Short mmCIF file of C-alpha atoms in Angstrom, two decimals:
data_model
loop_
_atom_site.label_atom_id
_atom_site.label_comp_id
_atom_site.label_asym_id
_atom_site.label_seq_id
_atom_site.Cartn_x
_atom_site.Cartn_y
_atom_site.Cartn_z
CA MET A 26 0.07 0.05 0.24
CA SER A 27 1.45 3.77 -0.50
CA ASP A 28 2.06 5.51 1.63
CA THR A 29 -0.63 8.37 -0.18
CA SER A 30 -3.35 5.41 0.12
CA LYS A 31 -2.94 4.54 3.65
CA MET A 32 -3.04 8.94 4.45
CA SER A 33 -6.57 9.27 2.87
CA GLU A 34 -7.28 5.68 4.77
CA THR A 35 -6.41 6.85 8.36
CA SER A 36 -8.10 10.44 7.63
CA GLU A 37 -11.27 8.55 6.55
CA ILE A 38 -11.01 6.59 10.09
CA GLY A 39 -10.21 9.50 11.52
CA SER A 40 -13.44 11.13 10.45
CA ALA A 41 -15.56 8.06 11.49
CA VAL A 42 -14.79 7.49 14.60
CA ASP A 43 -14.33 11.43 16.21
CA HIS A 44 -16.56 13.62 13.63
CA PRO A 45 -19.05 11.16 11.80
CA LYS A 46 -21.56 12.71 9.60
CA HIS A 47 -24.52 12.50 11.76
CA TYR A 48 -22.20 14.28 14.61
CA ASN A 49 -23.58 17.36 13.28
CA ALA A 50 -26.37 17.00 11.69
CA HIS A 51 -28.90 18.62 13.97
CA PRO A 52 -30.26 21.89 12.16
CA SER A 53 -28.29 23.75 14.82
CA GLY A 54 -25.18 22.37 13.37
CA ILE A 55 -24.37 21.76 16.72
CA GLU A 56 -22.76 18.53 17.72
CA ALA A 57 -24.01 16.47 20.53
CA ILE A 58 -21.17 16.61 22.82
CA ASP A 59 -21.84 20.10 23.14
CA LEU A 60 -24.72 20.12 24.23
CA ILE A 61 -24.11 17.31 26.63
CA GLU A 62 -20.10 16.72 28.36
CA ASP A 63 -21.66 19.22 31.33
CA LEU A 64 -24.60 16.81 32.09
CA GLY A 65 -22.46 14.14 33.42
CA PHE A 66 -22.80 10.35 31.75
CA ASN A 67 -26.40 9.03 31.40
CA LEU A 68 -27.75 12.04 31.17
CA GLY A 69 -25.50 12.95 28.51
CA ASN A 70 -25.82 9.26 26.87
CA ALA A 71 -29.94 10.54 27.11
CA ILE A 72 -29.22 13.66 25.31
CA LYS A 73 -26.68 11.73 22.78
CA TYR A 74 -28.91 8.92 22.13
CA LEU A 75 -32.08 11.45 21.25
CA PHE A 76 -30.06 13.65 19.47
CA ARG A 77 -29.19 11.43 16.85
CA ARG A 78 -31.99 9.80 16.58
CA ASP A 79 -33.67 10.80 13.37
CA HIS A 80 -29.86 10.04 11.46
CA LYS A 81 -28.40 6.30 12.54
CA GLY A 82 -31.33 4.24 10.96
CA LEU A 83 -32.48 2.98 14.83
CA PRO A 84 -34.80 5.24 16.10
CA ILE A 85 -36.84 3.90 17.98
CA GLN A 86 -33.81 1.64 19.76
CA ASP A 87 -31.73 5.18 19.89
CA MET A 88 -35.30 6.13 22.70
CA LYS A 89 -34.93 3.20 24.25
CA LYS A 90 -31.51 3.58 25.16
CA ALA A 91 -32.10 7.11 25.76
CA LEU A 92 -34.96 5.92 28.50
CA PHE A 93 -32.17 3.51 29.60
CA TYR A 94 -30.41 6.24 30.88
CA LEU A 95 -32.93 8.56 32.02
CA ARG A 96 -33.83 5.79 34.47
CA ARG A 97 -30.51 4.97 35.53
CA GLU A 98 -29.84 8.27 36.38
CA HIS A 99 -33.29 8.57 38.02
CA ALA A 100 -32.83 5.23 40.23
CA ARG A 101 -29.23 7.09 41.36
CA THR A 102 -31.65 10.03 42.92
CA LYS A 103 -32.87 7.44 45.76
CA ASP A 104 -28.77 7.00 47.08
CA PRO A 105 -28.81 9.94 49.48
CA ASN A 106 -25.63 10.68 48.85
CA TYR A 107 -26.36 11.83 45.44
CA LYS A 108 -25.60 15.03 43.88
CA PHE A 109 -27.28 16.77 40.38
CA VAL A 110 -24.26 16.36 38.07
CA PHE A 111 -25.50 19.78 35.99
CA TRP A 112 -26.30 22.76 38.49
CA PRO A 113 -25.24 25.74 37.05
CA GLU A 114 -24.61 27.49 40.81
CA ARG A 115 -21.64 25.05 40.47
CA MET A 116 -20.29 26.54 36.98
CA SER A 117 -18.30 29.41 36.07
CA ASP A 118 -19.46 32.32 34.79
CA ALA A 119 -17.81 31.33 31.44
CA THR A 120 -18.75 27.87 31.33
CA LEU A 121 -22.39 28.80 32.46
CA ALA A 122 -22.71 31.79 29.97
CA ALA A 123 -21.23 29.31 27.29
CA PHE A 124 -23.79 26.62 27.89
CA ARG A 125 -26.96 28.63 27.54
CA LEU A 126 -25.03 30.00 24.22
CA ARG A 127 -25.59 26.72 22.88
CA PHE A 128 -28.41 25.70 25.01
CA ASP A 129 -29.97 28.64 23.30
CA GLU A 130 -28.74 28.42 19.51
CA PHE A 131 -29.94 24.54 19.54
CA CYS A 132 -33.49 25.66 21.56
CA ARG A 133 -33.88 27.76 18.23
CA HIS A 134 -34.14 24.68 15.49
CA GLU A 135 -36.53 22.34 17.94
CA LYS A 136 -39.97 23.38 18.26
CA PRO A 137 -41.31 23.24 21.71
CA GLU A 138 -42.77 19.75 21.56
CA SER A 139 -40.47 18.19 19.86
CA VAL A 140 -39.07 15.13 22.48
CA LEU A 141 -35.66 15.97 22.92
CA ARG A 142 -36.13 19.65 23.47
CA ARG A 143 -38.03 18.98 26.01
CA THR A 144 -36.30 15.89 27.64
CA PHE A 145 -33.18 18.09 27.48
CA GLU A 146 -35.40 21.34 29.16
CA ALA A 147 -36.52 18.77 32.19
CA ILE A 148 -32.79 17.00 32.49
CA VAL A 149 -31.76 20.97 33.29
CA VAL A 150 -33.72 22.15 35.50
CA GLY A 151 -33.19 18.65 37.36
CA ASP A 152 -36.66 17.35 36.38
CA PHE A 153 -36.29 13.48 35.44
CA PHE A 154 -39.77 12.76 35.66
CA GLY A 155 -40.62 15.14 32.73
CA ALA A 156 -37.37 13.81 30.91
CA ILE A 157 -38.60 10.49 31.12
CA ALA A 158 -42.26 11.28 30.69
CA ALA A 159 -41.10 13.30 27.33
CA VAL A 160 -39.58 10.27 25.80
CA GLU A 161 -42.49 7.95 27.03
CA ASP A 162 -45.36 10.35 25.77
CA ARG A 163 -43.83 9.21 21.97
CA LYS A 164 -46.27 6.13 21.88
CA SER A 165 -43.91 3.92 20.00
CA VAL A 166 -41.73 3.17 22.41
CA VAL A 167 -42.91 2.34 26.02
#
C-alpha cells in the first residue's frame, strides 16, 4: 500500500471515529458533545441518543437507550449521597454562559413540543420525571 493510500485510509477512519456525518446533522449545526459534556454520563448519553436518533437508522432503539439512561439516573437519585451533576450554581460564569449560548442556539432549531427539546429542558432543571415522560410520550417507545 502506498503512503498516499495509507494517509487517505487513516483520514477516513479518523473522521468516522471523531466526526461522523451524523454528529452535526442537527439543524443548529451543534454537535451533541457540545451540549452534553456538562451533564454527566447518564444524562449526557440520554441526550446523545435523542439528538442522533433520526440519523442512524434506528430511532426506536435510540429512544429506548435514552430511556434506559434517564431511568438509570433517576434510580441514582434515591441514594442519599446523590448529587445532580448539572448545577448551574457550581459552574463558572464563563462555562454557564457558553452552555446557555449552545442551549439557546439548539432550542432555536427545535420545536417546543419536540421530544429532544422537552427532555433536555427537563434535564437542565433536574426534572427526571419530566424527562422520562417526554420520551415515553412517544407512543411507539414505551
